[in-house]
Coordinates of C-alpha atoms in Angstrom, one line a residue:
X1 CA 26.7 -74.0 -52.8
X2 CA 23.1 -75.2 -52.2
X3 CA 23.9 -75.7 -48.7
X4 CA 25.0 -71.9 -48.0
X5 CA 22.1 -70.6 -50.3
X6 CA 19.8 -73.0 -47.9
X7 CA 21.8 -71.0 -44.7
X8 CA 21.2 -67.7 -46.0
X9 CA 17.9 -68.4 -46.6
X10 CA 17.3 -69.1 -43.1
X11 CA 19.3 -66.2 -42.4
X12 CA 16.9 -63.8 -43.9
X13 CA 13.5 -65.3 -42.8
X14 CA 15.1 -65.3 -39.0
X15 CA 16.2 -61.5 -39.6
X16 CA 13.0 -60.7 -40.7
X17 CA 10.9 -62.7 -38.3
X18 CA 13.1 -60.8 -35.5
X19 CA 12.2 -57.2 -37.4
X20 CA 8.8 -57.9 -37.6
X21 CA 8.7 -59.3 -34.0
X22 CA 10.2 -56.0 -32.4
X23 CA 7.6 -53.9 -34.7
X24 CA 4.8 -55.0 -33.2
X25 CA 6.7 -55.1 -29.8
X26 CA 7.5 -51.6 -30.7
X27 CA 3.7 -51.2 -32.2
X28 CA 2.0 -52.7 -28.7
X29 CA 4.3 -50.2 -26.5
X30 CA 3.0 -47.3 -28.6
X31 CA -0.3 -48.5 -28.0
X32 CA 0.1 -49.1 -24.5
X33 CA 1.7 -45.9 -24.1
X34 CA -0.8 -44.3 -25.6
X35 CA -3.9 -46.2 -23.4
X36 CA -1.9 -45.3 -20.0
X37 CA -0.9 -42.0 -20.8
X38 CA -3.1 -38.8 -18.7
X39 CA -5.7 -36.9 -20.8
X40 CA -4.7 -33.4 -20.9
X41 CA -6.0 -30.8 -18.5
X42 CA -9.7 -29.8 -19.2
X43 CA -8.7 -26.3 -19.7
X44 CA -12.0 -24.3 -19.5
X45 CA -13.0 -23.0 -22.9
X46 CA -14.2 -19.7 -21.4
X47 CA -11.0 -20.0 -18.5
X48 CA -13.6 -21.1 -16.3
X49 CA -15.3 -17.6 -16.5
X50 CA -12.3 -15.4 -15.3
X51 CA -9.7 -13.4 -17.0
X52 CA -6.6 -14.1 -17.4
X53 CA -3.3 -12.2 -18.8
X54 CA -2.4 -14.0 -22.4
X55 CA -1.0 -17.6 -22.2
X56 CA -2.8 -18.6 -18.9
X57 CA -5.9 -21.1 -19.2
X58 CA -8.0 -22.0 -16.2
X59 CA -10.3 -25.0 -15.0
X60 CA -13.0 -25.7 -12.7
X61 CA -11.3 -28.6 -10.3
X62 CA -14.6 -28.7 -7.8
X63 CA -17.7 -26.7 -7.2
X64 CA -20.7 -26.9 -4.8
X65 CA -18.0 -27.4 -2.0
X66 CA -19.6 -25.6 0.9
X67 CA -17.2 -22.6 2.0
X68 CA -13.8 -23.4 1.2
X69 CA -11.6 -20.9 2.8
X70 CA -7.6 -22.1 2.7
X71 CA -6.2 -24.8 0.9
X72 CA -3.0 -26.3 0.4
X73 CA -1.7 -29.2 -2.0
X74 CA 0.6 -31.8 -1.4
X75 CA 3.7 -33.6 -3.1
X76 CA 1.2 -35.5 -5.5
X77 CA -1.2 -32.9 -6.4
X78 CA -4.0 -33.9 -3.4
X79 CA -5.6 -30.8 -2.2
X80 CA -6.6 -30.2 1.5
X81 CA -9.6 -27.9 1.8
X82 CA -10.3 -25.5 5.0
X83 CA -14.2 -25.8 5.2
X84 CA -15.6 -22.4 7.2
X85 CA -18.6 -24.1 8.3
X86 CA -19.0 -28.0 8.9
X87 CA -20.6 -29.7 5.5
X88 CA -22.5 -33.1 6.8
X89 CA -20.1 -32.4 10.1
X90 CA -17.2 -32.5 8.4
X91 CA -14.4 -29.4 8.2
X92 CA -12.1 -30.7 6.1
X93 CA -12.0 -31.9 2.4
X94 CA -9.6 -33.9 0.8
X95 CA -9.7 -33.9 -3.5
X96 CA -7.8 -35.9 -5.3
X97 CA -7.6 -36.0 -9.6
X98 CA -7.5 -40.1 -10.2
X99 CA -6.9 -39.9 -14.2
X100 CA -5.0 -36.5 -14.8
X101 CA -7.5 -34.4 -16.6
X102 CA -7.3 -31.8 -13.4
X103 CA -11.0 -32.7 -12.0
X104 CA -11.1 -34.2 -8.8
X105 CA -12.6 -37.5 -8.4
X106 CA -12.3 -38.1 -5.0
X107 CA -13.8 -36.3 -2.0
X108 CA -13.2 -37.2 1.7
X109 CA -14.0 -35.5 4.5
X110 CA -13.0 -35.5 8.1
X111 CA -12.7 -32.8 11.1
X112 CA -15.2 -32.2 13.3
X113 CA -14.7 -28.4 13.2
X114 CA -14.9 -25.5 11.2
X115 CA -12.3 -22.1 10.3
X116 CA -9.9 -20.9 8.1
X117 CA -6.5 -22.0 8.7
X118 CA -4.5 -25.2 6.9
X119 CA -1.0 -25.7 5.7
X120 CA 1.2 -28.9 5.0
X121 CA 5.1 -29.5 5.3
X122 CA 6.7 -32.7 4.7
X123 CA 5.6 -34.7 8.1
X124 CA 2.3 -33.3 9.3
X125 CA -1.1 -31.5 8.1
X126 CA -1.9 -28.4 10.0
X127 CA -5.5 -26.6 10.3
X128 CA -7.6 -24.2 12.7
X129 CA -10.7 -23.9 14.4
X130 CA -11.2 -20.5 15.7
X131 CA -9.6 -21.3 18.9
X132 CA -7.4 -24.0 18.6
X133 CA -5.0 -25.1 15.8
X134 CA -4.3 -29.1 15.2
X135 CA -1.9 -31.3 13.7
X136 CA -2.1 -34.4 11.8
X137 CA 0.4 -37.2 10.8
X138 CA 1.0 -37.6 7.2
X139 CA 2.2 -41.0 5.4
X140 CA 5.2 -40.9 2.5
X141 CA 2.4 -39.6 0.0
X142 CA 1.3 -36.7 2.5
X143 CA -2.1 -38.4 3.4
X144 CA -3.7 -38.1 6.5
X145 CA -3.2 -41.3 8.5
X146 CA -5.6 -40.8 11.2
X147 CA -8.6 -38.8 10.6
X148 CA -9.5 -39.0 13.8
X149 CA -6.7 -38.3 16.1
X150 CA -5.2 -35.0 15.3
X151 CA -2.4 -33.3 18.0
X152 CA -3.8 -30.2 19.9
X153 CA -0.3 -27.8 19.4
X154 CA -2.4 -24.9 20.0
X155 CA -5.3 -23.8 22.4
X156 CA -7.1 -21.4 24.0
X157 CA -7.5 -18.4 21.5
X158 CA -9.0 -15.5 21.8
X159 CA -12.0 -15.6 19.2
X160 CA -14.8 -12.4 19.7
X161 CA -17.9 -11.7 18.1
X162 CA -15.9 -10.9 14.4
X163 CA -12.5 -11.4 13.0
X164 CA -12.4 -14.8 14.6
X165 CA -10.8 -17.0 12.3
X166 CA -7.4 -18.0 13.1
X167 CA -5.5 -18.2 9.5
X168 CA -1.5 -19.2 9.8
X169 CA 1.6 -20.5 8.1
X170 CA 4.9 -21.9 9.0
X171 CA 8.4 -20.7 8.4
X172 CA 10.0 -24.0 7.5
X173 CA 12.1 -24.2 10.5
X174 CA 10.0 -25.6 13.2
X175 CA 7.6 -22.3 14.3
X176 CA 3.7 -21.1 13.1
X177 CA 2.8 -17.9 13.0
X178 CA -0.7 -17.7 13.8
X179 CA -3.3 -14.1 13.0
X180 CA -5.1 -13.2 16.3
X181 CA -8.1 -10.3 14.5
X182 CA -9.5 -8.0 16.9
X183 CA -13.0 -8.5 17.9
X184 CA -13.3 -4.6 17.2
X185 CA -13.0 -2.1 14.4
X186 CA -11.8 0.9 15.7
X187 CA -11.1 -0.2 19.9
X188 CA -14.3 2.3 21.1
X189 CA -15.7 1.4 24.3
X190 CA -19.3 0.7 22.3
X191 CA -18.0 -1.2 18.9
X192 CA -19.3 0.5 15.6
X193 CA -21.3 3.3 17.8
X194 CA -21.2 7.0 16.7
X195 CA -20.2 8.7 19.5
X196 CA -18.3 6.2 21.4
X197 CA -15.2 7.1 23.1
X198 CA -12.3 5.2 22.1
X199 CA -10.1 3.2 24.3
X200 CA -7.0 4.6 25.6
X201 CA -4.5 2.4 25.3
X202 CA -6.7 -0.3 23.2
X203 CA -7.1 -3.7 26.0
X204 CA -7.7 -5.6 22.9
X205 CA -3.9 -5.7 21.5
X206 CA -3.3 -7.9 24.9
X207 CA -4.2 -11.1 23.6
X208 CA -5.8 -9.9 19.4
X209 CA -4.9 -7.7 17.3
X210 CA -1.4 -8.9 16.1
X211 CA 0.3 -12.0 15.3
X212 CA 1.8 -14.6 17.7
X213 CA 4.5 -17.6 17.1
X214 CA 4.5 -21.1 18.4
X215 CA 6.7 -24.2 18.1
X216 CA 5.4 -26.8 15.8
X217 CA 6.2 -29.8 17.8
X218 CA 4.7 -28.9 21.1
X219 CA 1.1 -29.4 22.5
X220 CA -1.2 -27.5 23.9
X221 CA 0.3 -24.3 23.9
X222 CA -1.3 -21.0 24.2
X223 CA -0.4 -17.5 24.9
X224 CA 1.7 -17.6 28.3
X225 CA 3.9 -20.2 25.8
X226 CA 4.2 -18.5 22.4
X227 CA 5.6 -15.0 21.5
X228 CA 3.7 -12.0 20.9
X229 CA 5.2 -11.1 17.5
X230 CA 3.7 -8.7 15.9
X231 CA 0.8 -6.2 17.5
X232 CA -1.5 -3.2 15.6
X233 CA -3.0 -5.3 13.2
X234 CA -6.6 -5.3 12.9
X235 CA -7.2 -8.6 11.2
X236 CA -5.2 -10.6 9.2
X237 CA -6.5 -13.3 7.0
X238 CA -3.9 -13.5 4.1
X239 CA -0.1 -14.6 5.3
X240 CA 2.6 -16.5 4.0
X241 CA 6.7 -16.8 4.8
X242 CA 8.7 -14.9 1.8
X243 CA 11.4 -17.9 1.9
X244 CA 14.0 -15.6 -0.7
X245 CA 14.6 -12.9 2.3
X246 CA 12.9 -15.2 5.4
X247 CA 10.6 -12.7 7.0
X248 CA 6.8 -12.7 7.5
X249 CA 4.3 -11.3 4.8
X250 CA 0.5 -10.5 6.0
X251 CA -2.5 -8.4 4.2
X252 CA -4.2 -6.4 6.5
X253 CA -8.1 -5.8 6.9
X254 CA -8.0 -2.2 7.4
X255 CA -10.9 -0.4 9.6
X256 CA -14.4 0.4 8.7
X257 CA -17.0 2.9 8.9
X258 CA -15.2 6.1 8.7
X259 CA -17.9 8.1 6.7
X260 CA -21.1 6.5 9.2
X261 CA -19.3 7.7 12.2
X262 CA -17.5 10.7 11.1
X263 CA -19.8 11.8 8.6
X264 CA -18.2 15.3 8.9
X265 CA -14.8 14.3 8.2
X266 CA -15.7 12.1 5.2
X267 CA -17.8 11.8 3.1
X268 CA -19.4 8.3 0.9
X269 CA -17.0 7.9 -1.7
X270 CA -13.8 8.6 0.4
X271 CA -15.1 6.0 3.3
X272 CA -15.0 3.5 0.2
X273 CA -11.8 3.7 -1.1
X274 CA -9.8 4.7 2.4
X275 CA -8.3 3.1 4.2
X276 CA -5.8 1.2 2.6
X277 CA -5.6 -2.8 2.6
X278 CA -1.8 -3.3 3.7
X279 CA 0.6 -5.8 2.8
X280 CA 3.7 -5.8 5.7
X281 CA 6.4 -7.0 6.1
X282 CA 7.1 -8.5 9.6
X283 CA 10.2 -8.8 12.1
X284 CA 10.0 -9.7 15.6
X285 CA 8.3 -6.7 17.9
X286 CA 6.8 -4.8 15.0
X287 CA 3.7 -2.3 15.5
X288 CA 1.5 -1.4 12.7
X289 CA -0.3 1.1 14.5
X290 CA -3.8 -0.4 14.8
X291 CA -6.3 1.4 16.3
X292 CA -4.7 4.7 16.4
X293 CA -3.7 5.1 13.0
X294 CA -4.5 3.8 8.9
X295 CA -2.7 4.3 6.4
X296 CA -4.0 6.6 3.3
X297 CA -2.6 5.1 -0.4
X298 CA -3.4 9.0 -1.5
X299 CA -1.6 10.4 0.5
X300 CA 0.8 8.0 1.4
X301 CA 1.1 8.5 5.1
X302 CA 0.1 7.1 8.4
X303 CA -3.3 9.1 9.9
X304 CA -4.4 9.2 13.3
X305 CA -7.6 8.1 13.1
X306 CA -10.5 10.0 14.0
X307 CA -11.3 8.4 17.3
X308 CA -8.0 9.4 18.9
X309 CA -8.2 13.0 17.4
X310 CA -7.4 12.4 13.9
X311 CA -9.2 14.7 11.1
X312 CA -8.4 12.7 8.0
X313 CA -4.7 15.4 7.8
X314 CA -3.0 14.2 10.8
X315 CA -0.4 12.1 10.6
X316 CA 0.6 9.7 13.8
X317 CA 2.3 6.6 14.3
X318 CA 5.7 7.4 14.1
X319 CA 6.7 4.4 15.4
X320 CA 4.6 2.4 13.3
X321 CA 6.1 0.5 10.3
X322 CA 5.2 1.6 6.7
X323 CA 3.2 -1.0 5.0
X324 CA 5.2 -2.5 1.5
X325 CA 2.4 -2.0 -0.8
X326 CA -1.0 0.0 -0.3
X327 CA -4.5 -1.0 -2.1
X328 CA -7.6 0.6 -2.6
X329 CA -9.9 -0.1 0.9
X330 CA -12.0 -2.6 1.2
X331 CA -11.4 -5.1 -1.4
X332 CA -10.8 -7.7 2.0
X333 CA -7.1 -9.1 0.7
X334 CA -8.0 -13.2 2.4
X335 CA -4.3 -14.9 1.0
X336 CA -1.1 -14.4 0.3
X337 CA 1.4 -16.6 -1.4
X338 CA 4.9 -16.7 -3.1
X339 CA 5.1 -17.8 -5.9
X340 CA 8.1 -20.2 -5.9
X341 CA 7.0 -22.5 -9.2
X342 CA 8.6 -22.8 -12.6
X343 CA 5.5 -22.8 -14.7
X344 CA 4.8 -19.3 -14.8
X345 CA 7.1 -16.9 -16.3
X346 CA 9.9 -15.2 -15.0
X347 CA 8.3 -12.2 -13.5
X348 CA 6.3 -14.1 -11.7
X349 CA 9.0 -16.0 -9.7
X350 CA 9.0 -15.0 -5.6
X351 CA 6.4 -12.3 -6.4
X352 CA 2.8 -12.4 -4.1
X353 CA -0.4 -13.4 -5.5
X354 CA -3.1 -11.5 -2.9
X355 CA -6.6 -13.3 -2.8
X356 CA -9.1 -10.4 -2.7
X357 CA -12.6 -11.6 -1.3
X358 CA -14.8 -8.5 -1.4
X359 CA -15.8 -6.1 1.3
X360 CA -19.1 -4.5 2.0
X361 CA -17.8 -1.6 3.0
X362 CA -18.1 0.9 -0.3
X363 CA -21.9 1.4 0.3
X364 CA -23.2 2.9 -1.2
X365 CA -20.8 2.9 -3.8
X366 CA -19.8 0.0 -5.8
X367 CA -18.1 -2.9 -4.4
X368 CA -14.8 -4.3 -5.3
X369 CA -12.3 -6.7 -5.1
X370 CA -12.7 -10.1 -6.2
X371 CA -10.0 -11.0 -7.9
X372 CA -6.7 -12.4 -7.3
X373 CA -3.7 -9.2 -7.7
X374 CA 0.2 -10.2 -8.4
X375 CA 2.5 -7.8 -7.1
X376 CA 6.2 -8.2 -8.3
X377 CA 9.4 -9.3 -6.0
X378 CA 13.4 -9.1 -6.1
X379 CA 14.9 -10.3 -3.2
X380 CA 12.5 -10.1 -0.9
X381 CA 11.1 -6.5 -1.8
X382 CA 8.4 -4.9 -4.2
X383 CA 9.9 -4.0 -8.2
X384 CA 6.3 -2.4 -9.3
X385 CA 3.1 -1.9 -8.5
X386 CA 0.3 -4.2 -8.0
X387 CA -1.5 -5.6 -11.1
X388 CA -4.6 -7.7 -12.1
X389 CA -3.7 -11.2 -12.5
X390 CA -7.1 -13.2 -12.4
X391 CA -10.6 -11.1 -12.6
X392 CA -13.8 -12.5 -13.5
X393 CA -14.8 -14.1 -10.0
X394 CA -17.9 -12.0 -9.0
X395 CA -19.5 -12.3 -12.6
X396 CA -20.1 -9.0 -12.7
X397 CA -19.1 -5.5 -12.9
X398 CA -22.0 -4.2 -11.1
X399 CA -22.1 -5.3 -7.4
X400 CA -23.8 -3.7 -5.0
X401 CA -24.0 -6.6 -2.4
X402 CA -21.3 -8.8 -1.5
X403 CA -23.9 -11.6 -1.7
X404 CA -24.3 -10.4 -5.4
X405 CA -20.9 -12.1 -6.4
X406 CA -20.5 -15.7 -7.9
X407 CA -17.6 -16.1 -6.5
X408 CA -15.4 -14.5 -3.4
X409 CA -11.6 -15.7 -3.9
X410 CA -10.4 -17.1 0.2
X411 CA -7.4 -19.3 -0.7
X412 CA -4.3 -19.5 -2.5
X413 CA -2.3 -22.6 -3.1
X414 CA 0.8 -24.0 -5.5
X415 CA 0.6 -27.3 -7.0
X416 CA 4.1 -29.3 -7.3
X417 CA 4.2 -28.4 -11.0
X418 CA 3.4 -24.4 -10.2
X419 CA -0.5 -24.3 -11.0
X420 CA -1.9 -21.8 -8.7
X421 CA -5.2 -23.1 -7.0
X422 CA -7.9 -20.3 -5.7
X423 CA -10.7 -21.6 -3.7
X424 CA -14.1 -19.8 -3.4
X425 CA -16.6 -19.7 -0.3
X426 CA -19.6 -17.9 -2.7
X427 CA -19.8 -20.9 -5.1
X428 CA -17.6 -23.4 -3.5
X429 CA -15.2 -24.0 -6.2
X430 CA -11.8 -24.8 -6.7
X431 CA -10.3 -23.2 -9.7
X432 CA -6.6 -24.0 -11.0
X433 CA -4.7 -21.4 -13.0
X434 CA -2.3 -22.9 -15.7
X435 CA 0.4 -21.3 -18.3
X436 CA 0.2 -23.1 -21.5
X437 CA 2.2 -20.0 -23.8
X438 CA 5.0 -21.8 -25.5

């Protein structure tokens, strides 16, 4: 009897050796956990300074960049940063967030050129110059492996005095389709000159004006080698692929000037709201109509445009395609993108968020833009109107100078877990939009 009491004895300090053993086991996990675990996102207090619909919070991931134009972010959250002008002769910007709290850390920079233009897909890192468009080989975490060696796929663009930039994006089954802007606003023998007789038919949409596809896999290609897509668009900055009905969306830059050289015809306030910014819808041969036609959101209809004969009534372009949504003129839409993340709610899924960077156009009214607009989707077309997503970039109400605003939204990009990035070239910041609403 003394023997088993002995054995249970042992029994119990061994069981209770072994519980407290796997408490603190269990204790040191927790406190492991907790030591590795990310901080939380530093969600602005104020959203960063912009305004957002209920639920959203924002944060500032960089500032002081130079002019960050497009941007696009990889598998693990690294961002890729179109710089328009070289920053200590570098064009591109590579941040990466080392401890989860959403601020980048890390800054590289390579590319000996400036521009607009950068996208990613699984194998390679695309970006422009104004004339050229390059490639770059990416490792298993999408990082640029060579800095210095990019592939030439495209070369030889037409890039005039204004609408230079080359902006693109990729269909996701091998071709890029790249914005060509006319070096004009209105195709008149003297640019921007009252009086100026305007060119009949426009020489321009020859090699600008329009959008043109290439391969992804071939070098040095340039016009005599790609297709000639789209024509009649004055400038395109903003682009993207719609991937739920496969066809090409861009945001048009619509004309300028129409009360300073047609004073008669209109007058201030009408030459700052008209005409339209466009968002298309592309196929394969489409004509938009530039130069000889805009499109009026009042009206709703195509014009001739007052240098071929138009009085502000005509219509014209009955060939042209009808644009899928119209907005206010010159609020200079700079990005597109669909939305294809699960953060956001529903009514956001494969709808557009539209980049507006600000015109200075409106003089001497008002300005306007600067903010990013969401405009609703179901299978591949428009349910609503346009809204206000994210306002608050300029920091004021009252511009009267482009130069006036604190920030002038460029780029639009999705993180893996569906933030929505927004680069700046005014105040060279990175913001990232967040929904936190449970």
């Amino acid at each position: 009897m003394a023997k088993f009491l002995q054995k249970t004895a042992k029994l119990k300090i061994s069981f209770g050796y072994c519980i407290l053993v796997i408490f603190l086991a269990s204790a040191c996990k927790e406190e492991s956990k907790d030591k590795n675990e990310a901080p939380s996102l530093k969600i602005s207090a104020d959203n960063a300074g912009l305004t957002l619909p209920e639920g959203f919070g924002a944060l500032k991931v960089a500032d002081s960049l130079g002019k960050p134009r497009h941007i696009a972010v990889n598998s693990n959250g690294g961002i890729y940063v179109k710089l328009r002008e070289l920053v200590d002769g570098e064009g591109i910007l590579y941040l990466e967030d080392n401890d989860g709290d959403g601020i980048a850390e890390t800054k590289q920079g390579f590319a000996d050129y400036g521009g607009t233009g950068i996208a990613l897909d699984d194998n390679y890192l695309y970006a422009s110059s104004d004339e050229e468009i390059f490639r770059y080989k990416l490792d298993e975490s999408q990082k640029v492996i060579d800095k210095d060696a990019p592939e030439n796929i495209v070369t030889g663009l037409v890039a005039g005095g204004s609408h230079a930039t080359k902006s693109f994006t990729l269909d996701g089954k091998g071709n890029l389709y790249v914005n060509i802007g006319a070096y004009s606003n209105a195709c008149q023998e003297e640019d921007r000159k009252k009086g100026s007789p305007a060119m009949m038919p426009c020489p321009i949409l020859d090699s600008a004006g329009g959008i043109w596809q290439f391969k992804i896999d071939k070098m040095k290609q340039s016009y005599n080698n790609g297709v000639h897509y789209a024509t009649g668009l004055r400038n395109v900055v903003g682009l993207d692929w719609n991937k739920s009905n496969d066809h090409l969306f861009v945001a048009q830059h619509g004309r300028d000037m129409l009360h300073t050289l047609f004073p008669d015809l209109y007058d201030t306030e009408t030459s700052a709201i008209l005409p339209a910014e466009t968002l298309y819808m592309l196929k394969e041969g489409d004509d938009a109509g530039w130069p000889y036609i805009y499109y009026d959101q009042i009206q709703q209809k195509k014009i001739l445009a007052p240098e071929y004969g138009g009085d502000g009534k005509k219509t014209g372009g009955e060939n042209a395609i009808d644009p899928v949504i119209a907005f206010p003129g010159h609020l200079a839409p700079n990005a597109v993108l669909f939305y294809t993340g699960n953060m956001f709610p529903e009514k956001y899924k494969n709808g557009a968020f539209i980049a507006f960077r600000g015109s200075w156009n409106r003089a001497p009214e008002p300005q306007a833009g600067y903010m990013v607009a969401f405009v609703p989707f179901e299978n591949g077309k428009p349910t609503g109107d346009w809204e206000v997503f994210a306002d608050g970039f300029s920091g004021s109400d009252n511009i009267k100078s482009p130069n006036d605003a604190k920030h002038r939204p460029t780029g639009l990009a999705q993180g893996p877990d569906g933030s929505l990035y927004v680069s700046d070239d005014a105040g060279g910041t990175i913001f990232r939009i967040v929904y936190s609403k449970k």
